[in-house]
PDB file of C-alpha atoms in Angstrom:
ATOM      1  CA  GLU A   1     -17.463  11.295  15.444  1.00 59.00           C
ATOM      2  CA  PRO A   2     -19.507  12.466  12.052  1.00 68.00           C
ATOM      3  CA  GLU A   3     -19.380  15.900  13.101  1.00 74.00           C
ATOM      4  CA  SER A   4     -16.055  16.374  13.254  1.00 73.00           C
ATOM      5  CA  LYS A   5     -13.636  18.432  10.877  1.00 70.00           C
ATOM      6  CA  ALA A   6     -10.707  16.524  11.771  1.00 69.00           C
ATOM      7  CA  ILE A   7      -9.219  14.273  14.231  1.00 69.00           C
ATOM      8  CA  ILE A   8      -5.404  14.343  15.688  1.00 71.00           C
ATOM      9  CA  GLN A   9      -4.129  11.599  17.730  1.00 69.00           C
ATOM     10  CA  LEU A  10      -0.757  12.030  19.392  1.00 69.00           C
ATOM     11  CA  TYR A  11       1.163   8.568  20.796  1.00 66.00           C
ATOM     12  CA  LEU A  12       3.308   9.223  23.585  1.00 69.00           C
ATOM     13  CA  PRO A  13       4.233  12.590  22.913  1.00 69.00           C
ATOM     14  CA  GLY A  14       6.148  13.410  26.192  1.00 75.00           C
ATOM     15  CA  ASN A  15       6.538  16.421  28.212  1.00 82.00           C
ATOM     16  CA  TYR A  16       6.605  18.718  24.866  1.00 78.00           C
ATOM     17  CA  GLY A  17       3.909  17.020  22.951  1.00 77.00           C
ATOM     18  CA  ALA A  18       1.375  20.141  23.358  1.00 82.00           C
ATOM     19  CA  ASP A  19       4.457  22.642  22.209  1.00 83.00           C
ATOM     20  CA  ALA A  20       4.787  20.224  18.988  1.00 73.00           C
ATOM     21  CA  LEU A  21       1.041  19.753  18.385  1.00 76.00           C
ATOM     22  CA  ALA A  22       0.710  24.099  18.656  1.00 81.00           C
ATOM     23  CA  ASP A  23       3.429  24.253  16.180  1.00 75.00           C
ATOM     24  CA  ILE A  24       1.937  21.570  13.733  1.00 68.00           C
ATOM     25  CA  LEU A  25      -1.631  23.409  13.688  1.00 70.00           C
ATOM     26  CA  ALA A  26       0.328  26.544  13.446  1.00 73.00           C
ATOM     27  CA  GLY A  27       1.823  25.679  10.046  1.00 63.00           C
ATOM     28  CA  ASP A  28       5.199  26.046  11.544  1.00 70.00           C
ATOM     29  CA  VAL A  29       6.254  22.634  10.834  1.00 59.00           C
ATOM     30  CA  VAL A  30       5.085  19.523   8.637  1.00 55.00           C
ATOM     31  CA  ALA A  31       4.672  16.134  10.462  1.00 54.00           C
ATOM     32  CA  LEU A  32       6.012  13.279   9.104  1.00 56.00           C
ATOM     33  CA  GLY A  33       7.226   9.744  10.391  1.00 52.00           C
ATOM     34  CA  GLY A  34      10.762  10.137  11.622  1.00 53.00           C
ATOM     35  CA  ASP A  35      13.975   8.415  10.997  1.00 52.00           C
ATOM     36  CA  GLY A  36      13.989   4.954  12.827  1.00 54.00           C
ATOM     37  CA  TYR A  37      13.307   1.362  11.969  1.00 59.00           C
ATOM     38  CA  ILE A  38       9.677   1.580  11.006  1.00 68.00           C
ATOM     39  CA  SER A  39       8.095   5.080  10.150  1.00 74.00           C
ATOM     40  CA  SER A  40       4.298   4.985   9.121  1.00 80.00           C
ATOM     41  CA  GLY A  41       2.496   8.028   8.464  1.00 80.00           C
ATOM     42  CA  LEU A  42      -0.795   6.179  10.117  1.00 82.00           C
ATOM     43  CA  MET A  43      -0.588   2.981  11.786  1.00 83.00           C
ATOM     44  CA  THR A  44      -2.049   0.421  14.144  1.00 83.00           C
ATOM     45  CA  ASN A  45      -0.336  -2.732  15.169  1.00 80.00           C
ATOM     46  CA  ASP A  46      -3.361  -5.243  16.079  1.00 81.00           C
ATOM     47  CA  GLY A  47      -6.879  -3.551  14.633  1.00 85.00           C
ATOM     48  CA  THR A  48      -7.987  -2.238  11.547  1.00 90.00           C
ATOM     49  CA  ILE A  49      -7.726   1.202  10.029  1.00 89.00           C
ATOM     50  CA  ASN A  50     -11.085   2.775   9.106  1.00 89.00           C
ATOM     51  CA  ILE A  51     -11.341   5.985   6.770  1.00 87.00           C
ATOM     52  CA  SER A  52     -14.707   6.915   5.361  1.00 87.00           C
ATOM     53  CA  GLY A  53     -14.299  10.640   5.260  1.00 82.00           C
ATOM     54  CA  GLY A  54     -12.317  13.956   4.789  1.00 79.00           C
ATOM     55  CA  ASN A  55      -9.245  14.457   3.070  1.00 82.00           C
ATOM     56  CA  VAL A  56      -6.628  12.169   4.392  1.00 82.00           C
ATOM     57  CA  ILE A  57      -2.822  12.596   3.443  1.00 83.00           C
ATOM     58  CA  ALA A  58      -0.463  10.061   5.408  1.00 84.00           C
ATOM     59  CA  MET A  59       3.130   9.736   5.013  1.00 83.00           C
ATOM     60  CA  GLY A  60       5.672   7.863   6.462  1.00 81.00           C
ATOM     61  CA  GLY A  61       9.379   9.278   6.766  1.00 73.00           C
ATOM     62  CA  THR A  62      12.355   7.972   5.876  1.00 71.00           C
ATOM     63  CA  THR A  63      14.092   5.260   7.897  1.00 61.00           C
ATOM     64  CA  ALA A  64      17.613   4.603   9.162  1.00 51.00           C
ATOM     65  CA  GLY A  65      17.666   0.891   8.606  1.00 43.00           C
ATOM     66  CA  ASP A  66      19.972  -0.922   5.652  1.00 40.00           C
ATOM     67  CA  ALA A  67      19.665  -3.909   3.454  1.00 35.00           C
ATOM     68  CA  ILE A  68      22.088  -5.775   5.430  1.00 34.00           C
ATOM     69  CA  SER A  69      20.409  -5.794   8.956  1.00 36.00           C
ATOM     70  CA  ALA A  70      17.046  -6.128   7.360  1.00 41.00           C
ATOM     71  CA  GLY A  71      16.085  -2.943   8.855  1.00 49.00           C
ATOM     72  CA  GLY A  72      13.757   0.067   7.709  1.00 71.00           C
ATOM     73  CA  TYR A  73      10.585   0.216   6.488  1.00 80.00           C
ATOM     74  CA  SER A  74       8.379   3.204   5.292  1.00 84.00           C
ATOM     75  CA  GLN A  75       4.539   3.262   5.615  1.00 87.00           C
ATOM     76  CA  GLY A  76       2.121   5.422   4.419  1.00 88.00           C
ATOM     77  CA  ILE A  77      -0.837   3.687   6.286  1.00 89.00           C
ATOM     78  CA  SER A  78      -0.290   0.327   7.993  1.00 89.00           C
ATOM     79  CA  GLY A  79      -3.174  -1.754   9.757  1.00 89.00           C
ATOM     80  CA  GLY A  80      -2.235  -4.716  11.502  1.00 86.00           C
ATOM     81  CA  THR A  81      -5.342  -6.730  10.581  1.00 89.00           C
ATOM     82  CA  GLY A  82      -6.943  -4.540   7.999  1.00 92.00           C
ATOM     83  CA  VAL A  83      -7.029  -1.367   6.045  1.00 93.00           C
ATOM     84  CA  ASP A  84     -11.116  -0.043   5.198  1.00 94.00           C
ATOM     85  CA  LEU A  85     -11.081   3.436   3.308  1.00 92.00           C
ATOM     86  CA  SER A  86     -14.879   4.183   2.462  1.00 91.00           C
ATOM     87  CA  GLY A  87     -17.546   6.832   1.921  1.00 88.00           C
ATOM     88  CA  THR A  88     -16.520  10.133   0.884  1.00 84.00           C
ATOM     89  CA  ALA A  89     -12.977   9.694   1.840  1.00 84.00           C
ATOM     90  CA  ASN A  90     -10.127  11.169  -0.453  1.00 87.00           C
ATOM     91  CA  VAL A  91      -6.994   9.516   0.558  1.00 88.00           C
ATOM     92  CA  LEU A  92      -3.140  10.347  -0.572  1.00 88.00           C
ATOM     93  CA  ALA A  93      -0.910   7.306   1.143  1.00 89.00           C
ATOM     94  CA  LEU A  94       2.797   7.448   0.716  1.00 88.00           C
ATOM     95  CA  GLY A  95       5.767   5.603   1.428  1.00 87.00           C
ATOM     96  CA  ASN A  96       9.072   7.211   1.766  1.00 82.00           C
ATOM     97  CA  VAL A  97      12.345   6.375   0.458  1.00 79.00           C
ATOM     98  CA  THR A  98      14.169   3.828   2.608  1.00 77.00           C
ATOM     99  CA  LYS A  99      16.694   1.411   2.510  1.00 74.00           C
ATOM    100  CA  THR A 100      14.815  -1.649   2.688  1.00 81.00           C
ATOM    101  CA  GLY A 101      10.817  -1.569   2.207  1.00 86.00           C
ATOM    102  CA  SER A 102       8.370   1.208   1.206  1.00 88.00           C
ATOM    103  CA  VAL A 103       4.781   0.630   1.148  1.00 91.00           C
ATOM    104  CA  GLY A 104       1.855   3.098   0.547  1.00 92.00           C
ATOM    105  CA  ILE A 105      -0.743   1.121   1.668  1.00 93.00           C
ATOM    106  CA  ALA A 106       0.069  -2.038   3.912  1.00 92.00           C
ATOM    107  CA  THR A 107      -2.084  -4.790   6.084  1.00 92.00           C
ATOM    108  CA  SER A 108       0.477  -7.733   8.083  1.00 87.00           C
ATOM    109  CA  GLN A 109      -2.371  -9.828   8.497  1.00 87.00           C
ATOM    110  CA  GLY A 110      -5.576  -8.634   7.091  1.00 90.00           C
ATOM    111  CA  ASP A 111      -7.315  -7.664   4.330  1.00 94.00           C
ATOM    112  CA  ILE A 112      -7.760  -4.194   2.275  1.00 95.00           C
ATOM    113  CA  SER A 113     -11.047  -2.860   1.178  1.00 95.00           C
ATOM    114  CA  ILE A 114     -11.094   0.674  -1.376  1.00 94.00           C
ATOM    115  CA  THR A 115     -14.679   1.724  -2.100  1.00 93.00           C
ATOM    116  CA  SER A 116     -13.703   4.893  -1.523  1.00 90.00           C
ATOM    117  CA  PRO A 117     -14.036   7.471  -4.450  1.00 90.00           C
ATOM    118  CA  ASN A 118     -10.353   8.720  -5.557  1.00 92.00           C
ATOM    119  CA  THR A 119      -7.105   6.902  -3.470  1.00 93.00           C
ATOM    120  CA  LEU A 120      -3.849   7.434  -4.562  1.00 93.00           C
ATOM    121  CA  ALA A 121      -0.950   4.827  -3.103  1.00 93.00           C
ATOM    122  CA  ILE A 122       2.373   5.224  -3.428  1.00 91.00           C
ATOM    123  CA  SER A 123       5.491   3.672  -2.619  1.00 90.00           C
ATOM    124  CA  SER A 124       9.130   5.200  -3.410  1.00 86.00           C
ATOM    125  CA  SER A 125      12.437   3.990  -3.774  1.00 84.00           C
ATOM    126  CA  ALA A 126      13.927   1.213  -1.812  1.00 85.00           C
ATOM    127  CA  SER A 127      16.679  -1.364  -1.595  1.00 83.00           C
ATOM    128  CA  GLU A 128      14.665  -4.792  -1.156  1.00 86.00           C
ATOM    129  CA  GLN A 129      10.971  -4.183  -1.964  1.00 89.00           C
ATOM    130  CA  SER A 130       8.531  -1.116  -3.004  1.00 91.00           C
ATOM    131  CA  GLU A 131       4.902  -1.794  -3.324  1.00 93.00           C
ATOM    132  CA  GLY A 132       2.235   0.598  -3.591  1.00 94.00           C
ATOM    133  CA  ILE A 133      -0.329  -1.709  -2.044  1.00 95.00           C
ATOM    134  CA  TYR A 134       0.250  -4.653  -0.413  1.00 94.00           C
ATOM    135  CA  ALA A 135      -1.671  -7.435   2.166  1.00 94.00           C
ATOM    136  CA  MET A 136      -1.434 -10.121   3.458  1.00 92.00           C
ATOM    137  CA  GLY A 137      -4.698 -11.408   2.513  1.00 92.00           C
ATOM    138  CA  ASN A 138      -7.228 -10.502   0.186  1.00 94.00           C
ATOM    139  CA  ILE A 139      -7.456  -6.849  -1.621  1.00 96.00           C
ATOM    140  CA  SER A 140     -10.741  -5.802  -3.003  1.00 95.00           C
ATOM    141  CA  ILE A 141     -11.553  -2.519  -4.642  1.00 94.00           C
ATOM    142  CA  SER A 142     -14.454  -0.698  -5.648  1.00 92.00           C
ATOM    143  CA  GLY A 143     -14.030   2.981  -5.492  1.00 86.00           C
ATOM    144  CA  ASP A 144     -14.456   5.558  -8.542  1.00 91.00           C
ATOM    145  CA  SER A 145     -10.465   6.235  -8.913  1.00 93.00           C
ATOM    146  CA  LEU A 146      -7.374   3.912  -7.689  1.00 94.00           C
ATOM    147  CA  THR A 147      -3.934   5.255  -8.500  1.00 95.00           C
ATOM    148  CA  VAL A 148      -1.258   2.625  -7.234  1.00 95.00           C
ATOM    149  CA  LEU A 149       2.340   3.590  -7.960  1.00 94.00           C
ATOM    150  CA  GLY A 150       5.600   1.096  -6.825  1.00 93.00           C
ATOM    151  CA  GLY A 151       9.053   2.902  -6.904  1.00 91.00           C
ATOM    152  CA  ALA A 152      12.210   1.761  -8.214  1.00 90.00           C
ATOM    153  CA  SER A 153      13.547  -1.254  -5.982  1.00 90.00           C
ATOM    154  CA  GLY A 154      17.064  -3.031  -5.877  1.00 87.00           C
ATOM    155  CA  ASN A 155      15.280  -6.088  -5.665  1.00 91.00           C
ATOM    156  CA  GLU A 156      11.451  -6.421  -6.049  1.00 92.00           C
ATOM    157  CA  SER A 157       9.146  -3.582  -7.692  1.00 93.00           C
ATOM    158  CA  ARG A 158       4.976  -4.167  -7.170  1.00 94.00           C
ATOM    159  CA  GLY A 159       2.069  -2.114  -7.535  1.00 95.00           C
ATOM    160  CA  ILE A 160      -0.393  -4.255  -5.896  1.00 96.00           C
ATOM    161  CA  TYR A 161       0.749  -7.461  -3.995  1.00 95.00           C
ATOM    162  CA  ALA A 162      -1.448  -9.612  -2.412  1.00 95.00           C
ATOM    163  CA  GLU A 163       0.029 -12.586  -0.263  1.00 93.00           C
ATOM    164  CA  TYR A 164      -1.807 -16.098   0.986  1.00 88.00           C
ATOM    165  CA  ASN A 165      -2.305 -16.264   4.662  1.00 81.00           C
ATOM    166  CA  ASP A 166      -3.049 -19.281   6.788  1.00 73.00           C
ATOM    167  CA  GLN A 167      -5.491 -17.485   8.596  1.00 66.00           C
ATOM    168  CA  SER A 168      -8.301 -17.200   6.149  1.00 59.00           C
ATOM    169  CA  VAL A 169      -8.970 -19.062   2.928  1.00 63.00           C
ATOM    170  CA  PRO A 170      -8.746 -17.972   0.379  1.00 75.00           C
ATOM    171  CA  SER A 171      -6.446 -15.214   0.459  1.00 86.00           C
ATOM    172  CA  GLY A 172      -4.068 -13.415  -1.791  1.00 92.00           C
ATOM    173  CA  GLN A 173      -6.677 -12.709  -3.843  1.00 94.00           C
ATOM    174  CA  VAL A 174      -7.415  -9.111  -5.834  1.00 95.00           C
ATOM    175  CA  LEU A 175     -11.049  -8.225  -6.756  1.00 94.00           C
ATOM    176  CA  VAL A 176     -12.088  -5.534  -8.815  1.00 94.00           C
ATOM    177  CA  ASP A 177     -15.823  -4.725  -8.728  1.00 93.00           C
ATOM    178  CA  GLY A 178     -16.121  -1.262 -10.039  1.00 89.00           C
ATOM    179  CA  GLY A 179     -14.331   2.039 -10.854  1.00 90.00           C
ATOM    180  CA  HIS A 180     -11.176   2.372 -12.549  1.00 94.00           C
ATOM    181  CA  LEU A 181      -7.790   1.023 -11.226  1.00 95.00           C
ATOM    182  CA  GLN A 182      -4.387   2.038 -12.866  1.00 95.00           C
ATOM    183  CA  VAL A 183      -1.267   0.460 -11.422  1.00 95.00           C
ATOM    184  CA  LEU A 184       2.398   0.911 -12.365  1.00 94.00           C
ATOM    185  CA  ALA A 185       5.202  -0.918 -10.916  1.00 94.00           C
ATOM    186  CA  SER A 186       8.664   0.833 -11.295  1.00 93.00           C
ATOM    187  CA  SER A 187      12.066  -1.028 -12.804  1.00 90.00           C
ATOM    188  CA  GLY A 188      13.022  -3.790 -10.341  1.00 90.00           C
ATOM    189  CA  THR A 189      16.513  -5.736 -10.362  1.00 90.00           C
ATOM    190  CA  ASN A 190      14.707  -9.315 -10.119  1.00 91.00           C
ATOM    191  CA  GLN A 191      10.943  -8.310 -10.350  1.00 92.00           C
ATOM    192  CA  SER A 192       8.456  -5.900 -11.512  1.00 94.00           C
ATOM    193  CA  TYR A 193       4.700  -6.548 -11.727  1.00 94.00           C
ATOM    194  CA  GLY A 194       1.839  -4.188 -11.916  1.00 95.00           C
ATOM    195  CA  ILE A 195      -0.117  -6.607  -9.979  1.00 96.00           C
ATOM    196  CA  LEU A 196       1.137  -9.674  -7.943  1.00 94.00           C
ATOM    197  CA  THR A 197      -1.116 -12.466  -6.317  1.00 94.00           C
ATOM    198  CA  GLU A 198      -0.408 -15.458  -4.563  1.00 92.00           C
ATOM    199  CA  TRP A 199      -4.188 -17.033  -5.852  1.00 91.00           C
ATOM    200  CA  GLU A 200      -5.993 -14.622  -8.255  1.00 92.00           C
ATOM    201  CA  VAL A 201      -7.281 -11.835  -9.276  1.00 94.00           C
ATOM    202  CA  ILE A 202     -11.022 -11.631  -9.999  1.00 93.00           C
ATOM    203  CA  GLN A 203     -12.887  -8.338 -12.066  1.00 94.00           C
ATOM    204  CA  THR A 204     -16.641  -8.224 -12.244  1.00 92.00           C
ATOM    205  CA  GLY A 205     -16.619  -4.649 -13.171  1.00 91.00           C
ATOM    206  CA  GLY A 206     -14.735  -1.594 -13.815  1.00 92.00           C
ATOM    207  CA  SER A 207     -11.559  -1.316 -16.149  1.00 93.00           C
ATOM    208  CA  ILE A 208      -7.839  -2.168 -15.066  1.00 95.00           C
ATOM    209  CA  VAL A 209      -4.868  -0.732 -16.700  1.00 95.00           C
ATOM    210  CA  SER A 210      -1.633  -2.681 -15.273  1.00 95.00           C
ATOM    211  CA  MET A 211       1.876  -2.227 -16.175  1.00 94.00           C
ATOM    212  CA  GLY A 212       5.318  -3.976 -14.754  1.00 93.00           C
ATOM    213  CA  GLY A 213       8.180  -1.458 -14.964  1.00 91.00           C
ATOM    214  CA  GLY A 214      10.812  -3.880 -16.348  1.00 86.00           C
ATOM    215  CA  SER A 215      13.757  -5.835 -14.722  1.00 84.00           C
ATOM    216  CA  ASP A 216      17.095  -5.074 -14.779  1.00 75.00           C
ATOM    217  CA  THR A 217      18.614  -8.601 -15.029  1.00 76.00           C
ATOM    218  CA  PHE A 218      18.289 -11.223 -17.920  1.00 71.00           C
ATOM    219  CA  SER A 219      16.448 -13.841 -16.007  1.00 73.00           C
ATOM    220  CA  GLY A 220      14.386 -11.279 -14.213  1.00 86.00           C
ATOM    221  CA  LYS A 221      10.660 -11.034 -14.443  1.00 90.00           C
ATOM    222  CA  SER A 222       8.185  -8.178 -15.392  1.00 92.00           C
ATOM    223  CA  ALA A 223       4.400  -8.575 -16.252  1.00 93.00           C
ATOM    224  CA  GLY A 224       1.374  -6.581 -16.260  1.00 94.00           C
ATOM    225  CA  ILE A 225      -0.259  -8.939 -13.922  1.00 94.00           C
ATOM    226  CA  PHE A 226       0.948 -12.029 -12.596  1.00 93.00           C
ATOM    227  CA  CYS A 227      -0.949 -14.683 -10.833  1.00 93.00           C
ATOM    228  CA  LEU A 228       0.338 -17.758  -8.880  1.00 88.00           C
ATOM    229  CA  GLY A 229      -3.562 -19.214  -9.349  1.00 86.00           C
ATOM    230  CA  SER A 230      -5.970 -18.300 -11.882  1.00 85.00           C
ATOM    231  CA  SER A 231      -7.443 -14.968 -13.131  1.00 89.00           C
ATOM    232  CA  SER A 232     -10.725 -13.798 -14.490  1.00 89.00           C
ATOM    233  CA  LEU A 233     -10.732 -10.353 -16.454  1.00 89.00           C
ATOM    234  CA  GLN A 234     -13.145  -8.490 -18.323  1.00 86.00           C
ATOM    235  CA  GLU A 235     -11.854  -4.965 -19.586  1.00 84.00           C
ATOM    236  CA  GLY A 236      -8.169  -3.626 -19.116  1.00 88.00           C
ATOM    237  CA  ILE A 237      -4.785  -3.220 -20.411  1.00 86.00           C
ATOM    238  CA  TYR A 238      -1.903  -5.596 -19.049  1.00 88.00           C
ATOM    239  CA  VAL A 239       1.660  -4.894 -20.008  1.00 86.00           C
ATOM    240  CA  GLY A 240       5.018  -6.089 -19.103  1.00 79.00           C
ATOM    241  CA  ILE A 241       8.348  -4.598 -20.468  1.00 66.00           C
TER     242      ILE A 241
END
């Protein structure tokens, strides 16, 4: 709806959904993802999330899972088969503090494309893994400004992580074609990578500043950019601490 000022979606709101919506619109409450196994600000299981305009803030709530039972993920934006941020959209995606995994922007089986002018993806602290942007697929970036922060983790902290999948070849790529990309991972007990790919990083334009946040163990790893395949970089700063 190109003429719409905003779009509101309610998923199974129940008998008191109208009351809850009125409280949100009136500013009496702030709506966040709730306390459960998976909490997402904006989520689809099987489709693609497309945002092409407006100012979007998507925040996952805290979760009740724990590392022992492998439960509890907080996600700002989670697209089942893809996320596409384009046009004039200004996007803030925040994964909240959780006991297992926190992710700013994620896909479970698909690509992420960011061409919007200003995007900020932040993940918070988590016991197992914290990632600013995660895709089981490829991540392509050409917007004006993209800032990605991976939170502190008891295991792995990654600013951007592109994982290989067997649905599309190649996959596990990070492609940078323009704009300014700033990536920072926080401390991770075992791993801390600014950018981690299971295939390669290809830069054909723009600039990259990527920093790992350091590891808490002697055998841990920290790198600005770590590729299991290859990399082709033009301009940037890549630091591991």
